[in-house]
C-alpha atoms as one frame of an Amber mdcrd trajectory, in Angstrom:
protein
  77.663  85.199 115.863  79.888  83.106 112.230  77.309  80.291 110.561  78.504
  76.897 108.198  77.062  76.837 104.731  75.366  73.582 104.535  76.580  71.146
 103.100  73.880  70.345 100.294  73.220  74.683  99.437  77.237  74.484  99.037
  77.325  71.938  96.709  73.813  72.364  94.776  75.535  75.793  94.789  79.047
  75.849  93.609  77.237  72.843  91.508  76.061  76.466  89.187  78.843  78.005
  89.070  80.569  74.900  86.403  77.607  74.942  84.600  77.289  78.337  84.959
  80.956  79.751  84.319  81.644  77.108  80.579  78.072  78.739  79.267  78.945
  82.540  79.471  80.461  84.679  77.555  81.769  81.756  75.379  84.875  81.089
  78.241  86.459  78.236  79.144  85.065  76.111  82.244  85.434  76.087  85.860
  84.955  74.279  88.639  83.482  74.636  92.207  83.545  72.059  95.038  81.049
  70.201  97.574  81.280  70.429 101.254  80.647  66.230 101.931  83.261  65.679
 104.018  82.915  64.324 107.498  86.491  65.828 108.294  87.739  62.514 109.985
  89.300  60.912 107.799  93.174  60.594 108.361  93.449  63.126 110.583  94.932
  60.817 113.777  97.968  60.368 110.857  98.224  63.927 110.625 100.005  65.017
 113.406 103.921  66.997 112.363 106.325  64.010 113.065 109.560  64.549 114.348
 111.543  61.740 111.877 110.545  62.139 107.602 111.783  58.310 108.318 108.659
  57.823 110.199 106.552  59.815 108.325 105.034  56.357 105.972 102.908  54.926
 103.104 101.995  55.553  99.505  99.702  59.311  98.901  98.573  59.755  95.356
  98.945  63.928  93.936  96.676  64.898  90.819  97.523  67.992  88.513  97.815
  68.747  84.899 100.758  69.142  82.605 104.108  70.226  83.523 103.071  70.145
  86.780 103.998  66.710  87.058 107.392  67.415  85.578 108.217  69.578  88.089
 106.987  67.781  90.926 109.824  65.389  89.581 112.382  67.401  89.256 112.392
  67.939  92.791 111.492  64.395  94.134 115.165  63.177  94.261 115.072  65.018
  96.929 112.123  64.835  98.101 112.901  60.597  98.478 115.943  61.701  99.803
 114.716  63.730 102.947 111.110  60.738 103.183 111.941  58.454 102.192 109.321
  56.142 103.067 106.853  57.679 101.678 105.745  56.651  97.931 104.566  58.915
  95.199 101.988  57.991  92.406 101.016  60.741  89.714  98.187  61.274  88.229
  97.628  63.881  85.568  95.226  65.393  83.072  94.625  68.070  81.277  93.737
  71.232  83.210  90.363  71.024  82.612  89.333  67.799  82.928  91.399  67.254
  86.189  89.226  70.547  87.459  86.234  68.177  87.268  87.081  65.294  88.402
  88.615  66.702  91.718  85.050  68.967  91.940  83.227  65.857  91.446  85.382
  62.783  93.676  85.187  66.162  96.571  81.302  66.642  96.020  81.437  62.100
  96.257  83.384  61.859  99.739  86.138  59.738  98.002  88.390  60.007  94.568
  90.580  62.638  95.590  94.392  62.532  95.459  95.978  62.967  98.678  97.460
  65.805  96.876  96.502  68.180  94.431  96.406  71.191  92.090  94.187  74.150
  91.888  94.455  76.966  89.023  94.161  80.395  90.242  91.195  81.606  87.886
  89.197  78.996  90.637  90.546  79.457  94.010  87.331  81.982  95.190  85.457
  78.516  94.073  87.675  76.322  96.958  88.818  78.546  99.405  85.138  78.183
 101.164  84.518  74.956 101.233  85.505  72.577 104.125  85.566  69.159 101.643
  89.841  70.614 101.395  90.976  70.825 104.859  91.678  73.903 106.258  95.424
  74.348 107.111  95.404  76.983 109.584  94.928  74.094 112.346  97.561  72.334
 113.369  99.271  70.490 112.493  99.514  71.812 109.675 100.331  75.457 110.942
 100.215  77.397 107.393 100.369  80.893 108.484 104.112  80.045 109.763 105.666
  81.026 106.380 102.847  83.142 105.373 105.127  85.677 105.651 107.753  83.959
 103.075 105.293  83.748  99.530 103.944  87.046  97.391 100.536  88.353  99.543
  98.199  88.255  96.396  98.912  84.397  96.161  98.545  84.551  99.888  95.962
  85.943 100.272  94.012  84.240  97.846  93.848  80.591  99.653  91.484  81.826
 102.346  87.465  81.442 103.274  85.412  84.234 103.103  86.099  84.614 107.091
  89.170  84.197 107.125  88.747  81.500 109.572  89.892  78.594 107.409  92.680
  78.225 104.545  92.955  75.180 102.296  95.765  75.965 100.388  98.823  76.465
  99.540 100.065  78.910  96.399 102.655  77.196  94.225 104.137  80.475  91.409
 103.468  83.876  90.296 103.050  84.316  86.678 104.829  88.244  85.983 103.307
  90.001  83.300 106.479  90.861  80.401 107.117  91.867  77.524 108.275  89.692
  74.532 109.070  90.445  71.136 111.830  89.529  68.300 115.185  91.407  68.732
 116.155  90.711  65.473 112.058  92.318  64.105 113.070  94.920  66.482 116.660
  95.491  64.866 115.470  95.025  61.238 112.939  97.796  62.032 115.672 100.105
  63.379 113.942  99.900  66.449 115.582  99.474  70.201 116.851  95.785  71.010
 117.821  96.799  74.538 114.843  95.325  77.070 114.940  99.128  79.302 115.113
 100.665  75.657 112.663  98.889  74.604 110.779 100.062  77.958 111.106 103.622
  77.749 109.955 103.917  74.311 106.625 101.515  74.407 106.195 102.918  77.933
 103.054 105.674  76.297 100.285 104.081  73.664 101.886 106.297  70.861 105.218
 104.378  72.063 103.062 101.142  71.660 101.875 102.106  68.082 104.776 103.602
  66.209 106.876 100.186  67.136 103.861  98.244  66.275 103.654 100.001  63.139
 107.735  99.997  62.250 107.144  95.926  63.081 103.618  95.438  60.346 104.311
  94.727  56.609 100.793  94.109  55.237 100.137  90.959  55.300 103.003  89.399
  55.671 103.992  90.285  59.410 101.582  91.645  62.598 102.600  93.704  65.775
 100.926  90.716  68.739  98.891  88.157  68.090  95.917  90.695  69.161  95.585
  94.130  70.601  92.333  92.091  72.859  94.927  91.499  75.099  96.028  94.642
  75.649  93.128  95.637  77.120  92.836  91.835  79.429  96.733  92.690  80.653
  94.330  95.474  83.311  91.891  92.900  84.327  95.114  90.410  85.041  94.897
  90.395  88.538  91.083  89.332  88.820  90.068  92.528  90.835  87.056  92.817
  88.933  84.753  93.679  92.160  84.366  95.882  94.945  83.298  94.764  98.002
  79.979  95.774  97.345  79.964  92.622  94.422  79.522  96.112  92.105  81.751
  95.509  88.661  85.110  98.081  88.859  85.430  98.880  85.500  86.988 101.484
  85.532  91.149 101.655  85.897  93.263 104.610  85.165  93.951 104.663  80.879
  91.990 101.923  80.382  89.964 104.183  77.332  93.598 105.613  75.720  93.916
 101.293  75.834  90.851 100.508  74.169  91.717 103.672  71.513  94.507 101.852
  70.734  93.428  98.181  70.307  90.666  99.541  67.857  93.525 101.369  65.754
  95.556  98.193  65.840  92.715  96.238  64.498  91.968  98.887  62.051  95.078
  99.849  60.325  95.692  95.661  60.182  98.294  95.319  62.816  97.625  92.228
  65.247  97.255  89.052  63.772  93.966  89.363  65.383  93.533  85.875  66.653
  94.074  83.869  70.181  97.789  83.815  71.686  96.664  79.427  71.689  96.084
  79.220  68.093  98.004  77.182  65.929  98.162  80.331  63.257  99.835  82.044
  66.782 102.309  79.633  67.822 104.163  79.654  64.444 103.452  82.896  63.366
 105.945  84.063  67.032 108.378  80.499  65.447 108.616  82.195  61.171 109.051
  85.951  62.742 105.959  86.551  61.081 104.414  88.103  65.122 106.424  90.028
  66.479 105.741  89.959  70.146 103.552  89.401  72.968 102.517  90.338  76.757
 101.922  87.260  78.935 103.358  85.635  81.891 106.477  85.331  82.687 105.695
  81.241  82.626 105.241  82.222  78.726 109.602  81.918  78.276 109.292  78.134
  79.195 107.307  77.879  76.392 109.034  79.464  74.051 111.605  77.313  74.571
 110.342  73.967  74.754 107.701  73.994  72.333 107.351  77.175  70.714 110.619
  78.263  69.144 113.000  75.640  70.567 115.367  76.985  67.506 114.615  80.740
  68.946 117.352  82.047  71.520 119.199  84.663  70.550 116.590  85.853  68.612
 113.775  86.781  71.474 114.140  89.919  74.364 111.526  90.099  77.346 110.897
  94.363  78.557 107.946  96.146  80.832 104.985  95.479  79.829 104.122  98.559
  77.682 101.809 101.195  77.553 102.260 102.189  80.801 100.775  99.158  81.912
 101.048  98.296  85.744 102.449  94.781  87.637 100.486  91.642  87.129 100.296
  88.461  87.200  98.669  86.208  85.192  97.882  82.656  86.206  99.316  80.356
  88.806  98.674  77.763  90.414  97.613  76.009  93.764  97.764  73.244  95.873
  95.258  71.182  98.354  94.360  68.378 100.229  91.499  66.923 100.571  89.484
  65.995 103.930  89.410  62.451 102.556  92.788  61.682 102.004  93.800  58.992
 104.197  97.322  59.854 105.194  97.340  63.604 105.496 100.613  63.233 107.219
 102.328  62.293 104.536 101.075  64.653 101.125 102.559  67.654 104.531 105.362
  66.897 103.700 105.480  66.714  99.839 103.454  69.675  99.905 105.528  71.799
 102.421 108.596  70.594 100.592 107.614  71.239  96.792 106.773  74.814  98.143
 108.159  76.036 100.498 111.861  74.974 100.200 113.374  77.380  98.025 115.723
  74.157  96.681 112.000  72.404  95.681 110.998  75.097  94.050 113.833  76.813
  92.391 114.809  73.316  90.739 110.486  73.398  90.060 111.745  76.853  88.163
 114.173  75.292  86.622 113.031  72.099  84.725 109.363  73.820  84.199 109.277
  77.594  84.282 106.827  78.170  86.787 107.949  81.000  88.379 108.175  80.454
  92.393 105.640  82.251  95.552 107.560  81.776  97.794 109.995  84.498  97.912
 113.205  82.893  99.937 113.934  80.980  96.552 114.589  84.558  95.249 117.513
  84.754  97.482 119.665  82.677  95.410 121.581  84.859  92.881 122.934  81.431
  90.798 119.408  81.094  89.137 118.216  85.103  89.592 121.097  87.434  88.215
 122.327  84.212  85.703 121.732  84.961  82.439 119.441  83.554  80.461 121.512
  82.757  77.639 118.379  81.824  74.688 117.675  85.659  74.963 120.093  87.202
  74.701 122.010  87.281  78.400 119.395  88.596  79.532 118.142  88.312  83.685
 114.918  87.376  83.318 114.352  86.388  86.267 115.210  89.157  87.753 112.620
  91.458  86.359 110.598  88.446  87.237 110.849  88.049  90.153 110.821  92.667
  91.020 107.096  92.562  89.541 106.156  89.180  91.627 107.405  91.209  94.915
 105.254  94.079  93.102 101.808  92.433  93.006  99.082  94.097  95.331  97.153
  91.668  97.111  92.954  92.012  95.246  89.551  91.460  96.167  88.236  88.338
  94.440  84.765  86.181  94.104  83.778  82.932  92.364  82.286  85.092  89.213
  85.874  86.203  88.668  86.803  83.614  86.011  83.596  83.745  84.120  83.554
  88.230  83.462  87.268  87.355  82.808  86.112  85.108  79.783  84.164  88.160
  78.314  86.757  89.869  78.044  88.494  88.742  75.198  85.027  87.431  72.647
  83.447  90.866  73.556  85.654  93.144  72.739  86.336  91.746  69.411  82.823
  91.847  69.410  82.827  95.163  69.982  85.431  95.801  67.856  83.160  93.624
  63.929  80.390  95.228  64.946  82.711  98.649  64.895  82.160 100.727  68.231
  83.902 103.036  70.072  85.979 102.467  72.958  83.575 103.598  76.088  81.079
 101.506  73.479  82.640  98.900  74.345  83.712  99.769  77.828  79.188  99.430
  77.752  78.919  96.236  76.405  81.549  94.601  78.244  79.782  95.803  82.001
  76.655  94.257  80.386  77.982  91.139  78.782  79.688  90.466  82.412  76.611
  91.493  85.129  75.143  88.946  82.543  76.617  86.237  82.190  77.511  86.517
  86.413  74.284  87.323  88.166  73.933  84.524  89.625  77.134  83.435  90.704
  76.900  86.580  92.134  74.039  86.183  94.249  76.252  82.983  95.251  79.033
  84.549  96.521  76.157  87.081  98.498  74.628  84.078 100.373  77.995  82.409
 100.722  79.304  85.557 102.769  75.365  86.004 104.448  76.477  81.790 105.280
  79.601  83.101 106.572  78.128  86.167 108.980  80.399  88.478 106.705  77.422
  90.309 105.006  76.734  93.002 105.845  72.741  93.980 104.602  72.524  97.050
 105.553  75.307  98.420 103.752  74.569  95.851 101.286  79.091  94.713 101.353
  81.105  92.846 102.860  81.195  93.918 106.168  84.964  95.668 106.830
């Protein structure tokens, strides 16, 4: 028999998750949520309406930029279908948004009607009954299951699969962004297929890194550590018995490449989001970066708006597998007084190709909703910024190939440890195996309390097998 997680227990546990995630390994903040809602408010108006014009009222949508710009790009169509729903936006930075959401859910008031949740934190929210269960009528969200990336869809279920609290918005298919002008100058191929072939091995990666390097003036990438971090971008850090899963095919070869790059001064040794990195992408003193597809939007609008024709996109280097970086979800708090209008907003924005593609074109959030990819005018189009390359064709092929993974509430903390621990290992001269062993120690130390809390969640859901010390199959 499955038991509900006690309200007070979950409140204490997820408050602890917030604190632990902030402190561990120097990582950024993470947030949890509380189960403190009667679940009755607004239910009477949640029933689906046959006539969209009959759904009326004002809803507030909360999140972080550039989500608001995306929604506004699709708002005209929403207003035409739902003329009597007024949408207001309450957007702030990512950390402040998640902290405010956690506080308002715990208090039972103050939350928006629709809220964004960053993919890194979905494991902390998925078991909260302070959020509407979208599996139930009148929402019946599972009607859309086969139309979304399985990786993102599965992350929205509670640990026992009885509830689904979120709908995925976007995915971040990972690719390699590089400066074609620099590659051409150095006698390297510039065609994406040829670049992918050359860099399909770590020896090929090192060949390119050495070719583009001008000591003290030009570097291969902001930090070689990101090559190793890409092995974990799907956030599959743990097995179902909660043992850490750091072994990856070719991981030591990757780490040896990371070490060699740093020793030879081929990377800038800076965070990819730093002011120094941004300036280097633009002026050509940094030749490349490997990250999620959304980075293309940053290049076009913020980092290098005048760089059209100087950039191209290839598959990940070193034989790295297809993976996802980032992505967000929409949730509806139980305290919403107008769930019917909130669900209308979520359905229109995330479950229609028209809205998803309007948002993609506005802010480069790549849809998790796969029917959107059928619009050849968008996904087979040449991107002039990237030299006429069909970048969205590549990203769609990766998005369709993303595997489903086992996620936990420890993932965001483990992720924060990689960059800091590997860099510390490089600074102290550790070899590849030494770095890997130190990373395991740091993650285990940083996540020990979170792991206990995650196991308790499974126990409370009747999903933990004490005899095998593992999640029940």
